[in-house]
N, CA and C of each residue as an Amber inpcrd file, in Angstrom:
protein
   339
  85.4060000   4.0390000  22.7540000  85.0330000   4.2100000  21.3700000
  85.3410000   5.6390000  20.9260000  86.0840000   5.7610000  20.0260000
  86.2300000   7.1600000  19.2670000  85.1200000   7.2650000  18.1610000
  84.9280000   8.6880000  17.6060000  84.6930000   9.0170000  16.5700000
  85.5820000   9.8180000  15.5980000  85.7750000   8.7670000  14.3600000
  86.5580000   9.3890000  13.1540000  85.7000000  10.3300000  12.3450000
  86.4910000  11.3220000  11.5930000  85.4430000  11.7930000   9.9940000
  86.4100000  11.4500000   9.0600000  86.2390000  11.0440000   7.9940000
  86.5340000  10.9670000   6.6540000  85.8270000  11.6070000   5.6790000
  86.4240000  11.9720000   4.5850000  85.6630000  13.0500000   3.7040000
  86.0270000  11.6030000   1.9950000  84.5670000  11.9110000   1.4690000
  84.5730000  10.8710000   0.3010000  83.8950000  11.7060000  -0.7080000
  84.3920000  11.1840000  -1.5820000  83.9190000  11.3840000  -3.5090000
  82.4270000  11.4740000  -3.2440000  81.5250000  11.9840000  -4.4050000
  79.8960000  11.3950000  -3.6240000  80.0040000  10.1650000  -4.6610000
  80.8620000   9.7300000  -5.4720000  80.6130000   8.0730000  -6.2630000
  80.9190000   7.1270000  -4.7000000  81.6850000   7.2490000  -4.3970000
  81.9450000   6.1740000  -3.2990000  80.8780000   6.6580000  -1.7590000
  80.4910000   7.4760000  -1.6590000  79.5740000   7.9510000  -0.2480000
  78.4730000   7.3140000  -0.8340000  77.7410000   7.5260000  -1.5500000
  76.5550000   6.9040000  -1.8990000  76.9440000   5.5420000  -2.5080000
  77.5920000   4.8550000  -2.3120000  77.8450000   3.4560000  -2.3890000
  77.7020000   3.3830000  -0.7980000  78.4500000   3.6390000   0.2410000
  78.6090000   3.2330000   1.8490000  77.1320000   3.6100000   1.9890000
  76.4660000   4.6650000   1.5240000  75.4390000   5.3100000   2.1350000
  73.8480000   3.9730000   1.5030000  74.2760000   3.5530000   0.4900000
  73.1490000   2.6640000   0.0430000  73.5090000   1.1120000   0.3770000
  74.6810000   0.8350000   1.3820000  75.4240000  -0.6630000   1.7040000
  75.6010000  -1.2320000   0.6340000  76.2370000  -0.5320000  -0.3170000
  76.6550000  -2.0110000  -1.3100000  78.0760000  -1.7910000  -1.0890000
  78.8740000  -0.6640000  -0.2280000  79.8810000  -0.8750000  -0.2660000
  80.4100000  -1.0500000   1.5700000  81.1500000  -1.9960000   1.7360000
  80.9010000  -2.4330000   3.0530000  82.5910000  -2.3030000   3.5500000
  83.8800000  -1.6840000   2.6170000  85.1160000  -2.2530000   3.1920000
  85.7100000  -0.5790000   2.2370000  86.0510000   0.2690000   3.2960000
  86.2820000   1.4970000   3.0220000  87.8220000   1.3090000   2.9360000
  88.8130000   1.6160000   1.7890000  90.3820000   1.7980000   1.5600000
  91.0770000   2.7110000   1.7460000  92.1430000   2.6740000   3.0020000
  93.2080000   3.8280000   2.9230000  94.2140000   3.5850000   3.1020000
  95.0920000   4.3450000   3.0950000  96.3580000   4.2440000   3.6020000
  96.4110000   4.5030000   4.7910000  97.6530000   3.0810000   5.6130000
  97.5970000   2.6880000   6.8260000  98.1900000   3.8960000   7.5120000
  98.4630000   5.1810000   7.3550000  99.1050000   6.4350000   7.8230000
  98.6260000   6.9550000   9.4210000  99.3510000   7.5850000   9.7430000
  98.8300000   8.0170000  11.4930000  97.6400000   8.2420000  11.7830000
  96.9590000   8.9110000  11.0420000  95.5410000   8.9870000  11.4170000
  94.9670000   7.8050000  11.2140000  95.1160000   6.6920000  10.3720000
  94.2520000   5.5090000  10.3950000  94.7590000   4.3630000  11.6900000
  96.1010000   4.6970000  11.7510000  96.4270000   3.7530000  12.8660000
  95.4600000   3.9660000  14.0510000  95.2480000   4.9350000  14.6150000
  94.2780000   5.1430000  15.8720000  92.8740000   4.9240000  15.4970000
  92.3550000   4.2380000  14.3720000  91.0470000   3.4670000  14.2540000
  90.9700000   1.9420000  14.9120000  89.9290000   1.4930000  15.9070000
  89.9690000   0.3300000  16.0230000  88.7840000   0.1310000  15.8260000
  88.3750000  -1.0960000  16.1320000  86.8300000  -1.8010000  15.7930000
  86.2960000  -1.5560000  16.6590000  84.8840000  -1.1820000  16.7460000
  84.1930000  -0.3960000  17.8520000  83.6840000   0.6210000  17.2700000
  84.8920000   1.4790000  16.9360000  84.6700000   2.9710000  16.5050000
  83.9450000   3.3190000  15.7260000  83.3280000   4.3290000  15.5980000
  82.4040000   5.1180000  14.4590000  83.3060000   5.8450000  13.2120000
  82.8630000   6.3460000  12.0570000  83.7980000   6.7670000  11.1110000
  82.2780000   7.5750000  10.6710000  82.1080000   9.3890000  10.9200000
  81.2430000   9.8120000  10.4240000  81.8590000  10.4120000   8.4720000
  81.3700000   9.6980000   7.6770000  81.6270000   9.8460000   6.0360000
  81.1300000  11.4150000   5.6510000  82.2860000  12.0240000   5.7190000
  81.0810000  13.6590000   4.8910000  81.0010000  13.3720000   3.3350000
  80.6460000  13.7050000   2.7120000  80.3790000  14.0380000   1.1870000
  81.1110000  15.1330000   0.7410000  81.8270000  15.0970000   0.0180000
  82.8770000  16.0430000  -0.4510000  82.2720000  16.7440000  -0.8590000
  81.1590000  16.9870000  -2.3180000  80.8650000  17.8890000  -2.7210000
  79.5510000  18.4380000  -1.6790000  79.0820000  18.3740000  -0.5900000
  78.3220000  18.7400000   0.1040000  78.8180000  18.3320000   1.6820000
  79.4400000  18.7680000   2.4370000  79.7730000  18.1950000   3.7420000
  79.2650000  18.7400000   4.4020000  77.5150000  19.1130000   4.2730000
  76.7020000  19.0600000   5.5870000  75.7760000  17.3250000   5.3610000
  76.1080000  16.6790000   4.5770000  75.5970000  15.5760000   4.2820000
  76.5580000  14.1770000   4.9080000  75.9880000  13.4660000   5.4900000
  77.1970000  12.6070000   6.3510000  76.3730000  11.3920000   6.2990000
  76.7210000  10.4090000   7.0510000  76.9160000   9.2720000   7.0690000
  77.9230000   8.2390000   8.0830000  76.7190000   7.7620000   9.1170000
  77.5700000   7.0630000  10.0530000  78.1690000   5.5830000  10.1090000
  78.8110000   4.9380000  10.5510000  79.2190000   3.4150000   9.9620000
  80.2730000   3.1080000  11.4380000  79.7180000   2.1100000  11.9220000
  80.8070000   1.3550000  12.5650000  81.2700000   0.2420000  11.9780000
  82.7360000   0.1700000  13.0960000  83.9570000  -0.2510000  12.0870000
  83.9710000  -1.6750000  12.9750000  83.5480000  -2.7400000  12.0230000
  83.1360000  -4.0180000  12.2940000  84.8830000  -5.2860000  12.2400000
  85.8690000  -4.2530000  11.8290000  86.5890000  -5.1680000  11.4890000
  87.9990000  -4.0930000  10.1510000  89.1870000  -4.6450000  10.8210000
  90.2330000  -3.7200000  10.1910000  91.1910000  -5.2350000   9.3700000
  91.4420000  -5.0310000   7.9290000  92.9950000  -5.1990000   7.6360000
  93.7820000  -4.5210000   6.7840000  95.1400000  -5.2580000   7.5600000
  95.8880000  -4.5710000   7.3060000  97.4090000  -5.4240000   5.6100000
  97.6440000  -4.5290000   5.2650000  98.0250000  -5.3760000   3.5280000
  99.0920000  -4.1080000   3.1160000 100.4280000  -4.6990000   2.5880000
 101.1450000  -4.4220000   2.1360000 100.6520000  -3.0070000   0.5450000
  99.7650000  -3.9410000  -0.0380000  99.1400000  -2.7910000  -1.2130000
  97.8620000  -3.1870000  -1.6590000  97.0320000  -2.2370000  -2.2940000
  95.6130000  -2.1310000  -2.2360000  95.6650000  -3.7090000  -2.7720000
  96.5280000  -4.3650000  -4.5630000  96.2610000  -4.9780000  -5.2930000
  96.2600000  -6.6330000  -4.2700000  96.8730000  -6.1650000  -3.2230000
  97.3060000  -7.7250000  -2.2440000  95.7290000  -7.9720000  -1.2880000
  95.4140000  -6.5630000  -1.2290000  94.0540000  -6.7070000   0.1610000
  92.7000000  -7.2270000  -1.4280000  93.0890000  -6.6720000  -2.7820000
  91.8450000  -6.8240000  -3.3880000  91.9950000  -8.6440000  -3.5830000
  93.2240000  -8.9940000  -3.8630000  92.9680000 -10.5680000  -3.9810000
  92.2480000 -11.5960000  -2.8090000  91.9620000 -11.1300000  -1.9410000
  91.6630000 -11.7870000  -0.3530000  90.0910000 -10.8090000  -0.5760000
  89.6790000  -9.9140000  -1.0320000  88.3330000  -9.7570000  -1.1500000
  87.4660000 -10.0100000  -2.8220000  86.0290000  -9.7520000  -2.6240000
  85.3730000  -9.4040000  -3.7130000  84.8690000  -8.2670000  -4.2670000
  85.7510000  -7.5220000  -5.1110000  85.4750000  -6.2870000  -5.1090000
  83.4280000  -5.7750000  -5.3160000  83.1920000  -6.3600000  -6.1500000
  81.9430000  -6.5180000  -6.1000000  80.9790000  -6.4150000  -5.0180000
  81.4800000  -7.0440000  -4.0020000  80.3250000  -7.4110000  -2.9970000
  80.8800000  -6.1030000  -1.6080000  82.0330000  -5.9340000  -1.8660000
  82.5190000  -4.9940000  -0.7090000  82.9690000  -3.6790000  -1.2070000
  83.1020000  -3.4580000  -2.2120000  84.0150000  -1.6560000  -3.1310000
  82.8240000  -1.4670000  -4.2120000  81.8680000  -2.5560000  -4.2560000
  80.6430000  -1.6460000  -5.2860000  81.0450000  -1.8690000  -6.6550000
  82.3940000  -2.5730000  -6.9290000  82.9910000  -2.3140000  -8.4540000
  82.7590000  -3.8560000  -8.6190000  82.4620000  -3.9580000 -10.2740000
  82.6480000  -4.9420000 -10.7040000  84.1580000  -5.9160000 -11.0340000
  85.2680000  -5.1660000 -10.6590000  86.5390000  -6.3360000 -10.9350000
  87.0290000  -5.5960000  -9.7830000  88.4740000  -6.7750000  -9.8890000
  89.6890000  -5.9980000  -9.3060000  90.0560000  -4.9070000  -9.9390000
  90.3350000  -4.6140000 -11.0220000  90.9090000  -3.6230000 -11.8940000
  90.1310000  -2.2870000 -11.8300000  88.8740000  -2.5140000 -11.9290000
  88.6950000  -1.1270000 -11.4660000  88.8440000  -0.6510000 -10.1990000
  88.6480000  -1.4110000  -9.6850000  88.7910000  -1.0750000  -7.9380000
  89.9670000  -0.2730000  -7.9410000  91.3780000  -1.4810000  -8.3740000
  92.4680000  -0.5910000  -8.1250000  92.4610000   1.1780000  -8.8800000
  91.7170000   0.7970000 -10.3960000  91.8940000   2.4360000 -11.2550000
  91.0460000   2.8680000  -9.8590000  90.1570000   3.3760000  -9.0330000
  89.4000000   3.3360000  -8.0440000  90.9000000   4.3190000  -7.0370000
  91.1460000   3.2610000  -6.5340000  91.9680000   3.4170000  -5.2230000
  93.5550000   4.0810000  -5.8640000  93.8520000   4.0910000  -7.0620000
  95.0070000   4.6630000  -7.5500000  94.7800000   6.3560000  -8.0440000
  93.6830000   6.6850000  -7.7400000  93.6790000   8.1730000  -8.2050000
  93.9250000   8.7300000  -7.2940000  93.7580000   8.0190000  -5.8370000
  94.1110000   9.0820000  -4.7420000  95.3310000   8.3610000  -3.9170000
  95.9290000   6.9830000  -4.3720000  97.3360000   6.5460000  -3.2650000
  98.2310000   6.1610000  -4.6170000  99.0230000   6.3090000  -4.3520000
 100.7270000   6.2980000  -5.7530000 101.1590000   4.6090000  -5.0090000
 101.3320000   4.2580000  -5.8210000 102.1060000   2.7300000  -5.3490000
 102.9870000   3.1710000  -4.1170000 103.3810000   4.3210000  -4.3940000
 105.3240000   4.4030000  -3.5830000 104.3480000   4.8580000  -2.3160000
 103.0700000   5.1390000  -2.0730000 102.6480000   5.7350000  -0.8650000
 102.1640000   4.1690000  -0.1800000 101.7010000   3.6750000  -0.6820000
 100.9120000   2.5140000  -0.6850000 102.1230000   1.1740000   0.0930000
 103.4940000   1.0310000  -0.6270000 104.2890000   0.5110000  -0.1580000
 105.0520000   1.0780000   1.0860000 104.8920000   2.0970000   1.4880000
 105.8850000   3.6920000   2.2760000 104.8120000   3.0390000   3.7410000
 103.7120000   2.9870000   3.3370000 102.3550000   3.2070000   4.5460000
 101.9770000   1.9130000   5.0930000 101.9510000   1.0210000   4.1710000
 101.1630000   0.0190000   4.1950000  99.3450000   0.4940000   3.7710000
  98.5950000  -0.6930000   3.5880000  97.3580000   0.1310000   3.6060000
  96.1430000  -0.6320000   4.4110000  95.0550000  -0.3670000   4.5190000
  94.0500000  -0.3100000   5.6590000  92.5420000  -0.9550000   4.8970000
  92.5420000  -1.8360000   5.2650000  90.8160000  -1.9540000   4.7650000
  89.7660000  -1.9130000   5.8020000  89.0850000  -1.3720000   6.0920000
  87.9110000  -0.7700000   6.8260000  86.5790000  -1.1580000   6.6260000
  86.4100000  -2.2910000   7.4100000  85.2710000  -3.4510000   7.2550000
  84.1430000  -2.2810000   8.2590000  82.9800000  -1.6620000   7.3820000
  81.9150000  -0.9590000   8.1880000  80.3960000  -1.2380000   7.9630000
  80.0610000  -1.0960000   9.0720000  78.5830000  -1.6560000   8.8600000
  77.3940000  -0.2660000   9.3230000  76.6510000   0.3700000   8.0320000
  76.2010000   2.0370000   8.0730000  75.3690000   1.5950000   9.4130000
  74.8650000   2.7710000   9.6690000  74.5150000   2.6690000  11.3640000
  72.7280000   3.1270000  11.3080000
């Protein structure tokens, strides 16, 4: 079992941190490839990163682009957002389509600890 850190918005940390958000999005890039299920992912809080948050990783997929992994979920019940559409405005401020198609991308099924 490894331990990851990831650094998050505090809109999306306090979603993982209160479980309404259960399926963390990235791009499938080198550092995410060496995540498997098992593993821990400690969440810092961007605007405060002595504030964290632990979560094992119950379950990985993997999807061509965010808009392909949001049709196979409910954004609602797993990203905290009420549609697809925001999800994607969501996940498009920080991955560009051309990164998204370049990478592939990662959904990160976690359960807070």
């Amino acid at each position: 079992m490894k331990t990851h850190t990831m650094k998050l918005h505090p809109e999306p940390y306090g979603k993982i941190e209160k479980g309404v958000k259960s399926l963390e999005l990235r791009l499938y890039d080198e550092k995410r490839k060496e995540i498997d299920i098992g593993d821990e992912i400690v969440f810092l809080k961007e605007s405060d990163q002595e504030e964290s948050v632990t979560a094992k990783v119950v379950g990985l997929v993997r999807y061509a682009s965010f808009s392909d992994l949001l049709d196979d979920f409910t954004p609602e019940i797993y990203l905290g957002h009420t549609s697809k559409e925001e999800a994607l405005a969501g996940v498009s401020r920080f991955y560009s389509e051309d990164d998204q198609f370049k990478n592939g991308v990662l959904g990160i099924r976690i359960k807070v600890k």
